[in-house]
JSON list of C-alpha atoms in Angstrom, two decimals:
[
{"chain": "A", "resi": 1, "resn": "MET", "atom": "CA", "xyz": [109.92, 97.61, 114.63]},
{"chain": "A", "resi": 2, "resn": "THR", "atom": "CA", "xyz": [106.88, 99.76, 113.91]},
{"chain": "A", "resi": 3, "resn": "THR", "atom": "CA", "xyz": [105.88, 100.82, 110.43]},
{"chain": "A", "resi": 4, "resn": "PRO", "atom": "CA", "xyz": [105.61, 104.51, 109.51]},
{"chain": "A", "resi": 5, "resn": "TYR", "atom": "CA", "xyz": [101.97, 103.93, 108.52]},
{"chain": "A", "resi": 6, "resn": "LYS", "atom": "CA", "xyz": [98.81, 102.22, 109.66]},
{"chain": "A", "resi": 7, "resn": "ILE", "atom": "CA", "xyz": [96.35, 100.26, 107.57]},
{"chain": "A", "resi": 8, "resn": "ARG", "atom": "CA", "xyz": [92.63, 100.28, 108.26]},
{"chain": "A", "resi": 9, "resn": "THR", "atom": "CA", "xyz": [89.48, 99.17, 106.53]},
{"chain": "A", "resi": 10, "resn": "HIS", "atom": "CA", "xyz": [87.52, 101.65, 104.48]},
{"chain": "A", "resi": 11, "resn": "LEU", "atom": "CA", "xyz": [85.02, 104.34, 105.29]},
{"chain": "A", "resi": 12, "resn": "ALA", "atom": "CA", "xyz": [82.53, 105.45, 102.63]},
{"chain": "A", "resi": 13, "resn": "THR", "atom": "CA", "xyz": [84.15, 108.89, 102.78]},
{"chain": "A", "resi": 14, "resn": "ASP", "atom": "CA", "xyz": [87.45, 107.43, 101.51]},
{"chain": "A", "resi": 15, "resn": "MET", "atom": "CA", "xyz": [86.04, 106.95, 98.01]},
{"chain": "A", "resi": 16, "resn": "GLU", "atom": "CA", "xyz": [86.41, 110.59, 96.97]},
{"chain": "A", "resi": 17, "resn": "THR", "atom": "CA", "xyz": [90.10, 110.52, 97.92]},
{"chain": "A", "resi": 18, "resn": "ILE", "atom": "CA", "xyz": [90.63, 107.22, 96.08]},
{"chain": "A", "resi": 19, "resn": "VAL", "atom": "CA", "xyz": [89.08, 108.56, 92.88]},
{"chain": "A", "resi": 20, "resn": "ARG", "atom": "CA", "xyz": [90.95, 111.88, 93.08]},
{"chain": "A", "resi": 21, "resn": "ARG", "atom": "CA", "xyz": [94.35, 110.36, 93.82]},
{"chain": "A", "resi": 22, "resn": "HIS", "atom": "CA", "xyz": [94.06, 107.72, 91.10]},
{"chain": "A", "resi": 23, "resn": "GLY", "atom": "CA", "xyz": [93.07, 110.39, 88.58]},
{"chain": "A", "resi": 24, "resn": "MET", "atom": "CA", "xyz": [95.85, 112.76, 89.60]},
{"chain": "A", "resi": 25, "resn": "LEU", "atom": "CA", "xyz": [98.69, 110.24, 89.90]},
{"chain": "A", "resi": 26, "resn": "TYR", "atom": "CA", "xyz": [97.93, 108.31, 86.73]},
{"chain": "A", "resi": 27, "resn": "SER", "atom": "CA", "xyz": [97.57, 111.54, 84.79]},
{"chain": "A", "resi": 28, "resn": "LYS", "atom": "CA", "xyz": [100.86, 112.92, 86.11]},
{"chain": "A", "resi": 29, "resn": "GLU", "atom": "CA", "xyz": [102.94, 109.73, 86.04]},
{"chain": "A", "resi": 30, "resn": "HIS", "atom": "CA", "xyz": [101.47, 107.92, 83.01]},
{"chain": "A", "resi": 31, "resn": "ASN", "atom": "CA", "xyz": [99.56, 110.55, 80.97]},
{"chain": "A", "resi": 32, "resn": "PHE", "atom": "CA", "xyz": [96.17, 108.87, 81.47]},
{"chain": "A", "resi": 33, "resn": "ASP", "atom": "CA", "xyz": [93.19, 111.00, 80.53]},
{"chain": "A", "resi": 34, "resn": "PRO", "atom": "CA", "xyz": [90.16, 111.75, 82.79]},
{"chain": "A", "resi": 35, "resn": "HIS", "atom": "CA", "xyz": [88.51, 108.46, 81.82]},
{"chain": "A", "resi": 36, "resn": "LEU", "atom": "CA", "xyz": [90.56, 106.72, 84.51]},
{"chain": "A", "resi": 37, "resn": "ALA", "atom": "CA", "xyz": [89.06, 108.76, 87.37]},
{"chain": "A", "resi": 38, "resn": "ALA", "atom": "CA", "xyz": [85.60, 108.37, 85.86]},
{"chain": "A", "resi": 39, "resn": "SER", "atom": "CA", "xyz": [86.09, 104.60, 85.66]},
{"chain": "A", "resi": 40, "resn": "VAL", "atom": "CA", "xyz": [87.38, 104.39, 89.23]},
{"chain": "A", "resi": 41, "resn": "ALA", "atom": "CA", "xyz": [84.35, 106.37, 90.40]},
{"chain": "A", "resi": 42, "resn": "SER", "atom": "CA", "xyz": [81.62, 104.64, 88.44]},
{"chain": "A", "resi": 43, "resn": "GLN", "atom": "CA", "xyz": [82.86, 101.10, 87.91]},
{"chain": "A", "resi": 44, "resn": "VAL", "atom": "CA", "xyz": [84.86, 100.43, 91.04]},
{"chain": "A", "resi": 45, "resn": "THR", "atom": "CA", "xyz": [84.22, 102.55, 94.14]},
{"chain": "A", "resi": 46, "resn": "THR", "atom": "CA", "xyz": [80.49, 103.17, 93.66]},
{"chain": "A", "resi": 47, "resn": "ALA", "atom": "CA", "xyz": [79.87, 99.56, 92.65]},
{"chain": "A", "resi": 48, "resn": "PHE", "atom": "CA", "xyz": [81.90, 98.31, 95.63]},
{"chain": "A", "resi": 49, "resn": "LEU", "atom": "CA", "xyz": [79.85, 100.33, 98.11]},
{"chain": "A", "resi": 50, "resn": "ALA", "atom": "CA", "xyz": [76.54, 99.43, 96.46]},
{"chain": "A", "resi": 51, "resn": "THR", "atom": "CA", "xyz": [77.06, 95.67, 96.81]},
{"chain": "A", "resi": 52, "resn": "TYR", "atom": "CA", "xyz": [79.63, 95.46, 99.62]},
{"chain": "A", "resi": 53, "resn": "ASP", "atom": "CA", "xyz": [79.78, 92.04, 101.31]},
{"chain": "A", "resi": 54, "resn": "ALA", "atom": "CA", "xyz": [81.94, 92.28, 104.45]},
{"chain": "A", "resi": 55, "resn": "THR", "atom": "CA", "xyz": [82.38, 88.50, 104.58]},
{"chain": "A", "resi": 56, "resn": "ARG", "atom": "CA", "xyz": [83.87, 88.31, 101.07]},
{"chain": "A", "resi": 57, "resn": "GLU", "atom": "CA", "xyz": [85.24, 91.79, 100.27]},
{"chain": "A", "resi": 58, "resn": "ARG", "atom": "CA", "xyz": [87.68, 94.27, 101.78]},
{"chain": "A", "resi": 59, "resn": "PHE", "atom": "CA", "xyz": [89.08, 97.67, 101.05]},
{"chain": "A", "resi": 60, "resn": "TRP", "atom": "CA", "xyz": [92.16, 98.81, 102.93]},
{"chain": "A", "resi": 61, "resn": "VAL", "atom": "CA", "xyz": [93.44, 102.36, 103.31]},
{"chain": "A", "resi": 62, "resn": "ALA", "atom": "CA", "xyz": [96.98, 103.16, 104.43]},
{"chain": "A", "resi": 63, "resn": "GLU", "atom": "CA", "xyz": [97.64, 106.37, 106.31]},
{"chain": "A", "resi": 64, "resn": "ALA", "atom": "CA", "xyz": [100.67, 108.13, 107.72]},
{"chain": "A", "resi": 65, "resn": "GLU", "atom": "CA", "xyz": [100.30, 110.08, 110.94]},
{"chain": "A", "resi": 66, "resn": "GLN", "atom": "CA", "xyz": [101.46, 113.67, 110.66]},
{"chain": "A", "resi": 67, "resn": "GLN", "atom": "CA", "xyz": [103.18, 115.68, 113.39]},
{"chain": "A", "resi": 68, "resn": "ASP", "atom": "CA", "xyz": [99.96, 117.55, 114.09]},
{"chain": "A", "resi": 69, "resn": "GLY", "atom": "CA", "xyz": [98.16, 114.25, 114.79]},
{"chain": "A", "resi": 70, "resn": "THR", "atom": "CA", "xyz": [96.19, 114.13, 111.54]},
{"chain": "A", "resi": 71, "resn": "ASN", "atom": "CA", "xyz": [96.39, 111.21, 109.14]},
{"chain": "A", "resi": 72, "resn": "THR", "atom": "CA", "xyz": [97.29, 111.48, 105.46]},
{"chain": "A", "resi": 73, "resn": "PHE", "atom": "CA", "xyz": [96.24, 108.99, 102.79]},
{"chain": "A", "resi": 74, "resn": "ILE", "atom": "CA", "xyz": [99.27, 107.14, 101.38]},
{"chain": "A", "resi": 75, "resn": "GLY", "atom": "CA", "xyz": [97.78, 104.09, 99.71]},
{"chain": "A", "resi": 76, "resn": "CYS", "atom": "CA", "xyz": [94.96, 101.64, 99.19]},
{"chain": "A", "resi": 77, "resn": "VAL", "atom": "CA", "xyz": [93.82, 98.36, 97.68]},
{"chain": "A", "resi": 78, "resn": "PHE", "atom": "CA", "xyz": [90.46, 96.59, 97.17]},
{"chain": "A", "resi": 79, "resn": "LEU", "atom": "CA", "xyz": [89.61, 92.91, 97.13]},
{"chain": "A", "resi": 80, "resn": "ALA", "atom": "CA", "xyz": [86.16, 92.34, 95.60]},
{"chain": "A", "resi": 81, "resn": "LYS", "atom": "CA", "xyz": [84.16, 89.40, 94.32]},
{"chain": "A", "resi": 82, "resn": "ASP", "atom": "CA", "xyz": [84.58, 88.69, 90.63]},
{"chain": "A", "resi": 83, "resn": "LYS", "atom": "CA", "xyz": [80.90, 88.65, 89.78]},
{"chain": "A", "resi": 84, "resn": "THR", "atom": "CA", "xyz": [81.60, 87.48, 86.23]},
{"chain": "A", "resi": 85, "resn": "GLU", "atom": "CA", "xyz": [83.13, 84.19, 87.38]},
{"chain": "A", "resi": 86, "resn": "THR", "atom": "CA", "xyz": [80.64, 81.36, 87.94]},
{"chain": "A", "resi": 87, "resn": "GLU", "atom": "CA", "xyz": [82.87, 78.25, 87.76]},
{"chain": "A", "resi": 88, "resn": "PHE", "atom": "CA", "xyz": [84.79, 78.80, 91.02]},
{"chain": "A", "resi": 89, "resn": "PRO", "atom": "CA", "xyz": [85.00, 81.48, 93.73]},
{"chain": "A", "resi": 90, "resn": "CYS", "atom": "CA", "xyz": [87.23, 84.21, 92.36]},
{"chain": "A", "resi": 91, "resn": "ALA", "atom": "CA", "xyz": [88.24, 87.62, 93.72]},
{"chain": "A", "resi": 92, "resn": "LYS", "atom": "CA", "xyz": [89.62, 90.71, 92.02]},
{"chain": "A", "resi": 93, "resn": "LEU", "atom": "CA", "xyz": [92.48, 92.77, 93.38]},
{"chain": "A", "resi": 94, "resn": "ARG", "atom": "CA", "xyz": [91.72, 96.35, 92.39]},
{"chain": "A", "resi": 95, "resn": "LEU", "atom": "CA", "xyz": [93.05, 99.88, 92.72]},
{"chain": "A", "resi": 96, "resn": "LEU", "atom": "CA", "xyz": [96.42, 99.21, 94.33]},
{"chain": "A", "resi": 97, "resn": "LEU", "atom": "CA", "xyz": [97.94, 102.63, 94.83]},
{"chain": "A", "resi": 98, "resn": "VAL", "atom": "CA", "xyz": [100.94, 103.80, 96.83]},
{"chain": "A", "resi": 99, "resn": "GLU", "atom": "CA", "xyz": [101.63, 107.51, 96.98]},
{"chain": "A", "resi": 100, "resn": "PRO", "atom": "CA", "xyz": [105.09, 108.57, 95.73]},
{"chain": "A", "resi": 101, "resn": "ALA", "atom": "CA", "xyz": [106.22, 109.68, 99.20]},
{"chain": "A", "resi": 102, "resn": "ALA", "atom": "CA", "xyz": [105.36, 106.24, 100.62]},
{"chain": "A", "resi": 103, "resn": "ARG", "atom": "CA", "xyz": [107.07, 104.12, 97.96]},
{"chain": "A", "resi": 104, "resn": "GLY", "atom": "CA", "xyz": [109.94, 101.92, 99.06]},
{"chain": "A", "resi": 105, "resn": "MET", "atom": "CA", "xyz": [108.56, 101.27, 102.58]},
{"chain": "A", "resi": 106, "resn": "GLY", "atom": "CA", "xyz": [107.05, 97.86, 101.79]},
{"chain": "A", "resi": 107, "resn": "LEU", "atom": "CA", "xyz": [103.51, 99.22, 101.78]},
{"chain": "A", "resi": 108, "resn": "GLY", "atom": "CA", "xyz": [102.58, 97.85, 98.34]},
{"chain": "A", "resi": 109, "resn": "ARG", "atom": "CA", "xyz": [103.83, 94.40, 99.31]},
{"chain": "A", "resi": 110, "resn": "GLU", "atom": "CA", "xyz": [101.85, 94.53, 102.58]},
{"chain": "A", "resi": 111, "resn": "LEU", "atom": "CA", "xyz": [98.63, 95.65, 100.86]},
{"chain": "A", "resi": 112, "resn": "ILE", "atom": "CA", "xyz": [98.90, 92.82, 98.32]},
{"chain": "A", "resi": 113, "resn": "ALA", "atom": "CA", "xyz": [99.64, 90.30, 101.10]},
{"chain": "A", "resi": 114, "resn": "ARG", "atom": "CA", "xyz": [96.54, 91.44, 102.97]},
{"chain": "A", "resi": 115, "resn": "CYS", "atom": "CA", "xyz": [94.46, 90.72, 99.88]},
{"chain": "A", "resi": 116, "resn": "THR", "atom": "CA", "xyz": [95.95, 87.24, 99.58]},
{"chain": "A", "resi": 117, "resn": "GLU", "atom": "CA", "xyz": [95.43, 86.41, 103.25]},
{"chain": "A", "resi": 118, "resn": "PHE", "atom": "CA", "xyz": [91.85, 87.66, 103.27]},
{"chain": "A", "resi": 119, "resn": "ALA", "atom": "CA", "xyz": [91.03, 85.87, 99.99]},
{"chain": "A", "resi": 120, "resn": "ARG", "atom": "CA", "xyz": [92.21, 82.58, 101.47]},
{"chain": "A", "resi": 121, "resn": "GLU", "atom": "CA", "xyz": [90.19, 83.16, 104.66]},
{"chain": "A", "resi": 122, "resn": "ALA", "atom": "CA", "xyz": [87.10, 84.04, 102.60]},
{"chain": "A", "resi": 123, "resn": "GLY", "atom": "CA", "xyz": [87.36, 80.82, 100.59]},
{"chain": "A", "resi": 124, "resn": "TYR", "atom": "CA", "xyz": [88.35, 82.15, 97.18]},
{"chain": "A", "resi": 125, "resn": "ALA", "atom": "CA", "xyz": [90.08, 79.77, 94.76]},
{"chain": "A", "resi": 126, "resn": "ARG", "atom": "CA", "xyz": [91.78, 82.51, 92.73]},
{"chain": "A", "resi": 127, "resn": "ILE", "atom": "CA", "xyz": [92.53, 86.23, 92.65]},
{"chain": "A", "resi": 128, "resn": "ARG", "atom": "CA", "xyz": [92.65, 88.08, 89.34]},
{"chain": "A", "resi": 129, "resn": "LEU", "atom": "CA", "xyz": [93.82, 91.56, 88.48]},
{"chain": "A", "resi": 130, "resn": "TRP", "atom": "CA", "xyz": [94.26, 93.94, 85.58]},
{"chain": "A", "resi": 131, "resn": "THR", "atom": "CA", "xyz": [97.33, 96.13, 85.25]},
{"chain": "A", "resi": 132, "resn": "ASN", "atom": "CA", "xyz": [99.47, 97.46, 82.45]},
{"chain": "A", "resi": 133, "resn": "SER", "atom": "CA", "xyz": [103.01, 96.82, 81.31]},
{"chain": "A", "resi": 134, "resn": "GLY", "atom": "CA", "xyz": [104.16, 100.32, 82.31]},
{"chain": "A", "resi": 135, "resn": "LEU", "atom": "CA", "xyz": [103.65, 99.66, 86.02]},
{"chain": "A", "resi": 136, "resn": "GLY", "atom": "CA", "xyz": [106.90, 97.77, 86.56]},
{"chain": "A", "resi": 137, "resn": "THR", "atom": "CA", "xyz": [107.07, 97.98, 90.35]},
{"chain": "A", "resi": 138, "resn": "ALA", "atom": "CA", "xyz": [103.49, 96.77, 90.82]},
{"chain": "A", "resi": 139, "resn": "ARG", "atom": "CA", "xyz": [104.03, 94.00, 88.29]},
{"chain": "A", "resi": 140, "resn": "ARG", "atom": "CA", "xyz": [107.12, 92.79, 90.19]},
{"chain": "A", "resi": 141, "resn": "LEU", "atom": "CA", "xyz": [105.17, 92.82, 93.47]},
{"chain": "A", "resi": 142, "resn": "TYR", "atom": "CA", "xyz": [102.38, 90.76, 91.92]},
{"chain": "A", "resi": 143, "resn": "GLU", "atom": "CA", "xyz": [104.86, 88.28, 90.53]},
{"chain": "A", "resi": 144, "resn": "ARG", "atom": "CA", "xyz": [106.64, 87.91, 93.89]},
{"chain": "A", "resi": 145, "resn": "GLU", "atom": "CA", "xyz": [103.28, 87.27, 95.56]},
{"chain": "A", "resi": 146, "resn": "GLY", "atom": "CA", "xyz": [102.63, 84.39, 93.16]},
{"chain": "A", "resi": 147, "resn": "TYR", "atom": "CA", "xyz": [100.55, 85.94, 90.37]},
{"chain": "A", "resi": 148, "resn": "LYS", "atom": "CA", "xyz": [101.07, 84.69, 86.82]},
{"chain": "A", "resi": 149, "resn": "LEU", "atom": "CA", "xyz": [100.51, 86.70, 83.66]},
{"chain": "A", "resi": 150, "resn": "LEU", "atom": "CA", "xyz": [97.64, 85.10, 81.72]},
{"chain": "A", "resi": 151, "resn": "ARG", "atom": "CA", "xyz": [97.46, 87.35, 78.69]},
{"chain": "A", "resi": 152, "resn": "SER", "atom": "CA", "xyz": [98.10, 90.84, 77.42]},
{"chain": "A", "resi": 153, "resn": "GLU", "atom": "CA", "xyz": [96.46, 93.03, 74.80]},
{"chain": "A", "resi": 154, "resn": "GLU", "atom": "CA", "xyz": [96.73, 96.52, 73.40]},
{"chain": "A", "resi": 155, "resn": "ASP", "atom": "CA", "xyz": [94.39, 99.03, 75.05]},
{"chain": "A", "resi": 156, "resn": "ASP", "atom": "CA", "xyz": [93.71, 102.75, 74.69]},
{"chain": "A", "resi": 157, "resn": "THR", "atom": "CA", "xyz": [90.84, 103.14, 77.15]},
{"chain": "A", "resi": 158, "resn": "PHE", "atom": "CA", "xyz": [92.56, 105.90, 79.13]},
{"chain": "A", "resi": 159, "resn": "GLY", "atom": "CA", "xyz": [93.72, 108.04, 76.22]},
{"chain": "A", "resi": 160, "resn": "ILE", "atom": "CA", "xyz": [97.11, 106.46, 75.61]},
{"chain": "A", "resi": 161, "resn": "LYS", "atom": "CA", "xyz": [98.21, 103.25, 73.98]},
{"chain": "A", "resi": 162, "resn": "LEU", "atom": "CA", "xyz": [99.33, 100.70, 76.53]},
{"chain": "A", "resi": 163, "resn": "THR", "atom": "CA", "xyz": [99.61, 96.98, 76.98]},
{"chain": "A", "resi": 164, "resn": "ALA", "atom": "CA", "xyz": [96.88, 95.78, 79.33]},
{"chain": "A", "resi": 165, "resn": "GLU", "atom": "CA", "xyz": [97.78, 92.72, 81.34]},
{"chain": "A", "resi": 166, "resn": "PHE", "atom": "CA", "xyz": [95.56, 90.13, 83.01]},
{"chain": "A", "resi": 167, "resn": "TRP", "atom": "CA", "xyz": [97.13, 88.31, 85.97]},
{"chain": "A", "resi": 168, "resn": "GLU", "atom": "CA", "xyz": [95.89, 85.52, 88.23]},
{"chain": "A", "resi": 169, "resn": "MET", "atom": "CA", "xyz": [96.99, 83.73, 91.38]},
{"chain": "A", "resi": 170, "resn": "VAL", "atom": "CA", "xyz": [95.64, 80.30, 92.27]},
{"chain": "A", "resi": 171, "resn": "LEU", "atom": "CA", "xyz": [95.22, 80.05, 96.03]}
]
């Protein structure tokens, strides 16, 4: 059976779409303020491109082919080195996003599984991620993949009060 999407590795030109879609979706679905898009742009996508290491990092983009032959962005995820960790090789899963029209197709599960598989191949000991308690579907996907909740704390970085969560999977 073929999937209704394809997954490829990133192009530098994808970053604008990633920033825009994160800003728009999180604003619409969760009332986040513009700080989210600014953070995605400055702290994640730009930093990823500036120090990209193809042997240890990946960024996947999911696309659906349209009837006219063009491709439409429907999701993404990053796996990057955790540069703050010095004790053991650790990766960060970042920016998992599945567009509303693509939800329920197994895409989120597949993107997370790709991160896990690549992290193992690249020799990481752990993968960490940050999410929030309001993202129930993503949280369930992380838990099914083997992530464990380490801690949670109140956060208002993006203009609303939420419970930030820090998860980790030992590989």
